[in-house]
Amino acid sequence: MPPAPARRPMSPAGAGTDATRVASYNPRVSLSWLVTSQTLGGTRLYPVQNRLDRETALRLWTEANTWFSNEQGKKGRIKAGQLADLALLSADYFAVPESEIVHLRSVLTVLGGRVVHGGEEFGPPAPALPAPMPDWSPVARFGGYYRAAELQQDQSRFAAACGCGQGCAVHGHDHAAALGANVPASDARTFWGSFGCGCWAV
């Protein structure tokens, strides 16, 4: 269902995740979809006019959800007298490009005034994470959600160690970067370039 038309006056609406078989538990994936109307693969599902602005999307995830649990005025906002539940993100949700919303992560999470998660410089006050559940979850094997910035660093190191004598004039030299890039595969002319691709010659 397209998000904007679904929000009718007098109809409470909230945002959240679903079972891991159909959606990620990562709230930034949902926020990204609400703001961009694009899937993780970049497919635009709905017209641009059906997208939500960032504040509305965030409010659906926070304050709007309190109606469903009969906790209006108790949580959902950073305000005196409400529960101290908040997350400090790796970058400013309101300032990053839309394409980067999905890559944001919490570096500090506080629930009820207690630190329950800490990353980077906020790691020391955080308790140890419990084992992922269910035990077959990909998070148990890979240690967390996909981190694009770390992958780019690995790709740069790999490409620098490659040692090829020349690079493709269309797609560039970085083999590893090409694997993780947003390639315009739906447009053959853009993908192959004006004079054809020379990756085979590298």
GROMACS .gro file of C-alpha atoms in nm:
model
  202
    1MET     CA    1   0.000   0.000   0.000
    2PRO     CA    2   0.146   0.342  -0.089
    3PRO     CA    3   0.218   0.524   0.238
    4ALA     CA    4   0.083   0.876   0.175
    5PRO     CA    5  -0.270   0.789   0.050
    6ALA     CA    6  -0.302   0.537   0.332
    7ARG     CA    7  -0.283   0.814   0.590
    8ARG     CA    8  -0.642   0.939   0.605
    9PRO     CA    9  -0.771   1.183   0.869
   10MET     CA   10  -0.909   1.006   1.176
   11SER     CA   11  -0.728   0.685   1.086
   12PRO     CA   12  -0.441   0.616   1.329
   13ALA     CA   13  -0.132   0.494   1.148
   14GLY     CA   14   0.205   0.379   1.270
   15ALA     CA   15   0.516   0.223   1.122
   16GLY     CA   16   0.708  -0.086   1.223
   17THR     CA   17   0.879  -0.401   1.110
   18ASP     CA   18   0.731  -0.738   1.024
   19ALA     CA   19   0.859  -1.094   1.046
   20THR     CA   20   1.217  -1.140   0.925
   21ARG     CA   21   1.087  -1.355   0.640
   22VAL     CA   22   0.931  -1.052   0.471
   23ALA     CA   23   1.104  -0.748   0.619
   24SER     CA   24   1.412  -0.641   0.809
   25TYR     CA   25   1.395  -0.554   1.178
   26ASN     CA   26   1.623  -0.259   1.098
   27PRO     CA   27   1.405   0.054   1.134
   28ARG     CA   28   1.623   0.253   0.894
   29VAL     CA   29   1.519   0.018   0.612
   30SER     CA   30   1.155   0.109   0.674
   31LEU     CA   31   1.232   0.481   0.712
   32SER     CA   32   1.421   0.473   0.383
   33TRP     CA   33   1.128   0.307   0.206
   34LEU     CA   34   0.879   0.559   0.346
   35VAL     CA   35   1.095   0.853   0.237
   36THR     CA   36   1.222   0.725  -0.100
   37SER     CA   37   0.951   0.470  -0.196
   38GLN     CA   38   1.237   0.250  -0.316
   39THR     CA   39   1.325  -0.107  -0.229
   40LEU     CA   40   1.673  -0.201  -0.108
   41GLY     CA   41   1.751  -0.286  -0.470
   42GLY     CA   42   1.654   0.063  -0.586
   43THR     CA   43   1.319  -0.020  -0.747
   44ARG     CA   44   1.068   0.264  -0.707
   45LEU     CA   45   0.736   0.109  -0.610
   46TYR     CA   46   0.514   0.417  -0.591
   47PRO     CA   47   0.491   0.763  -0.747
   48VAL     CA   48   0.707   1.036  -0.595
   49GLN     CA   49   0.398   1.222  -0.468
   50ASN     CA   50   0.314   0.926  -0.242
   51ARG     CA   51   0.638   0.952  -0.046
   52LEU     CA   52   0.649   1.087   0.309
   53ASP     CA   53   0.877   1.361   0.433
   54ARG     CA   54   1.142   1.256   0.685
   55GLU     CA   55   0.971   1.404   0.989
   56THR     CA   56   0.640   1.234   0.913
   57ALA     CA   57   0.814   0.900   0.856
   58LEU     CA   58   1.002   0.930   1.187
   59ARG     CA   59   0.687   1.034   1.372
   60LEU     CA   60   0.509   0.721   1.243
   61TRP     CA   61   0.789   0.515   1.398
   62THR     CA   62   0.780   0.696   1.732
   63GLU     CA   63   0.495   0.911   1.861
   64ALA     CA   64   0.224   0.779   1.627
   65ASN     CA   65   0.275   0.421   1.744
   66THR     CA   66   0.182   0.507   2.102
   67TRP     CA   67  -0.188   0.512   2.006
   68PHE     CA   68  -0.175   0.137   1.941
   69SER     CA   69  -0.033   0.057   2.286
   70ASN     CA   70  -0.242   0.312   2.481
   71GLU     CA   71   0.076   0.497   2.579
   72GLN     CA   72   0.005   0.838   2.428
   73GLY     CA   73   0.191   1.105   2.624
   74LYS     CA   74   0.410   0.842   2.791
   75LYS     CA   75   0.664   0.780   2.516
   76GLY     CA   76   0.742   0.859   2.155
   77ARG     CA   77   0.896   1.202   2.209
   78ILE     CA   78   1.212   1.333   2.373
   79LYS     CA   79   1.030   1.536   2.635
   80ALA     CA   80   1.037   1.581   3.013
   81GLY     CA   81   0.806   1.331   3.181
   82GLN     CA   82   0.814   1.075   2.900
   83LEU     CA   83   1.015   0.754   2.895
   84ALA     CA   84   1.382   0.810   2.817
   85ASP     CA   85   1.395   0.597   2.502
   86LEU     CA   86   1.623   0.732   2.230
   87ALA     CA   87   1.887   0.641   1.975
   88LEU     CA   88   2.190   0.843   1.870
   89LEU     CA   89   2.257   0.768   1.503
   90SER     CA   90   2.584   0.752   1.311
   91ALA     CA   91   2.481   1.062   1.110
   92ASP     CA   92   2.202   1.320   1.101
   93TYR     CA   93   1.886   1.152   0.969
   94PHE     CA   94   1.750   1.487   0.852
   95ALA     CA   95   2.068   1.593   0.669
   96VAL     CA   96   2.208   1.285   0.494
   97PRO     CA   97   2.112   1.217   0.130
   98GLU     CA   98   1.799   1.003   0.099
   99SER     CA   99   2.007   0.714  -0.035
  100GLU     CA  100   2.208   0.708   0.291
  101ILE     CA  101   1.913   0.675   0.531
  102VAL     CA  102   1.918   0.298   0.497
  103HIS     CA  103   2.286   0.289   0.602
  104LEU     CA  104   2.241   0.483   0.927
  105ARG     CA  105   2.298   0.285   1.245
  106SER     CA  106   2.258   0.344   1.614
  107VAL     CA  107   2.582   0.417   1.798
  108LEU     CA  108   2.400   0.463   2.130
  109THR     CA  109   2.057   0.330   2.230
  110VAL     CA  110   1.891   0.423   2.559
  111LEU     CA  111   1.573   0.256   2.692
  112GLY     CA  112   1.409   0.380   3.008
  113GLY     CA  113   1.717   0.589   3.081
  114ARG     CA  114   1.951   0.287   3.063
  115VAL     CA  115   2.215   0.233   2.795
  116VAL     CA  116   2.127  -0.092   2.619
  117HIS     CA  117   2.351  -0.061   2.313
  118GLY     CA  118   2.670   0.124   2.236
  119GLY     CA  119   2.896   0.126   1.933
  120GLU     CA  120   3.215   0.304   1.838
  121GLU     CA  121   3.309   0.550   2.117
  122PHE     CA  122   2.990   0.462   2.307
  123GLY     CA  123   3.079   0.094   2.343
  124PRO     CA  124   3.213   0.089   2.702
  125PRO     CA  125   2.890   0.180   2.889
  126ALA     CA  126   2.683  -0.072   2.694
  127PRO     CA  127   2.610  -0.423   2.826
  128ALA     CA  128   2.716  -0.726   2.624
  129LEU     CA  129   2.470  -0.812   2.350
  130PRO     CA  130   2.261  -1.126   2.399
  131ALA     CA  131   2.286  -1.400   2.139
  132PRO     CA  132   2.072  -1.331   1.829
  133MET     CA  133   1.736  -1.504   1.816
  134PRO     CA  134   1.637  -1.717   1.640
  135ASP     CA  135   1.975  -1.893   1.629
  136TRP     CA  136   1.949  -1.934   1.249
  137SER     CA  137   1.930  -1.556   1.200
  138PRO     CA  138   2.187  -1.420   0.950
  139VAL     CA  139   2.288  -1.171   1.221
  140ALA     CA  140   2.430  -1.466   1.419
  141ARG     CA  141   2.661  -1.552   1.130
  142PHE     CA  142   2.755  -1.209   0.997
  143GLY     CA  143   2.762  -1.012   1.322
  144GLY     CA  144   2.503  -0.747   1.244
  145TYR     CA  145   2.353  -0.548   0.963
  146TYR     CA  146   2.528  -0.463   0.638
  147ARG     CA  147   2.770  -0.171   0.678
  148ALA     CA  148   2.834   0.000   0.346
  149ALA     CA  149   3.115   0.227   0.467
  150GLU     CA  150   3.323  -0.064   0.597
  151LEU     CA  151   3.264  -0.258   0.275
  152GLN     CA  152   3.387   0.038   0.069
  153GLN     CA  153   3.710   0.048   0.272
  154ASP     CA  154   3.763  -0.324   0.208
  155GLN     CA  155   3.695  -0.274  -0.162
  156SER     CA  156   3.947   0.009  -0.184
  157ARG     CA  157   4.218  -0.205  -0.019
  158PHE     CA  158   4.139  -0.496  -0.249
  159ALA     CA  159   4.148  -0.280  -0.562
  160ALA     CA  160   4.479  -0.122  -0.461
  161ALA     CA  161   4.633  -0.468  -0.425
  162CYS     CA  162   4.497  -0.590  -0.759
  163GLY     CA  163   4.797  -0.496  -0.974
  164CYS     CA  164   4.619  -0.480  -1.313
  165GLY     CA  165   4.805  -0.292  -1.582
  166GLN     CA  166   4.501  -0.106  -1.713
  167GLY     CA  167   4.138  -0.040  -1.634
  168CYS     CA  168   3.811  -0.033  -1.822
  169ALA     CA  169   3.737   0.313  -1.964
  170VAL     CA  170   3.366   0.267  -1.894
  171HIS     CA  171   3.347   0.103  -1.552
  172GLY     CA  172   3.685   0.200  -1.409
  173HIS     CA  173   3.953  -0.012  -1.255
  174ASP     CA  174   3.810  -0.117  -0.918
  175HIS     CA  175   3.684  -0.472  -0.966
  176ALA     CA  176   3.558  -0.502  -0.609
  177ALA     CA  177   3.390  -0.162  -0.624
  178ALA     CA  178   3.209  -0.264  -0.941
  179LEU     CA  179   3.054  -0.561  -0.762
  180GLY     CA  180   2.904  -0.338  -0.494
  181ALA     CA  181   2.811  -0.040  -0.711
  182ASN     CA  182   2.466   0.071  -0.817
  183VAL     CA  183   2.502  -0.039  -1.177
  184PRO     CA  184   2.246   0.091  -1.431
  185ALA     CA  185   2.178  -0.262  -1.555
  186SER     CA  186   1.832  -0.173  -1.688
  187ASP     CA  187   1.983   0.068  -1.943
  188ALA     CA  188   2.214  -0.117  -2.181
  189ARG     CA  189   2.358   0.200  -2.337
  190THR     CA  190   2.454   0.349  -2.000
  191PHE     CA  191   2.587   0.016  -1.874
  192TRP     CA  192   2.807  -0.063  -2.174
  193GLY     CA  193   2.905   0.294  -2.259
  194SER     CA  194   2.928   0.468  -2.595
  195PHE     CA  195   3.217   0.261  -2.726
  196GLY     CA  196   3.160  -0.063  -2.544
  197CYS     CA  197   3.306  -0.204  -2.226
  198GLY     CA  198   3.669  -0.308  -2.196
  199CYS     CA  199   3.649  -0.492  -1.865
  200TRP     CA  200   3.736  -0.816  -2.044
  201ALA     CA  201   4.075  -0.668  -2.136
  202VAL     CA  202   4.179  -0.580  -1.782
   0.00000   0.00000   0.00000
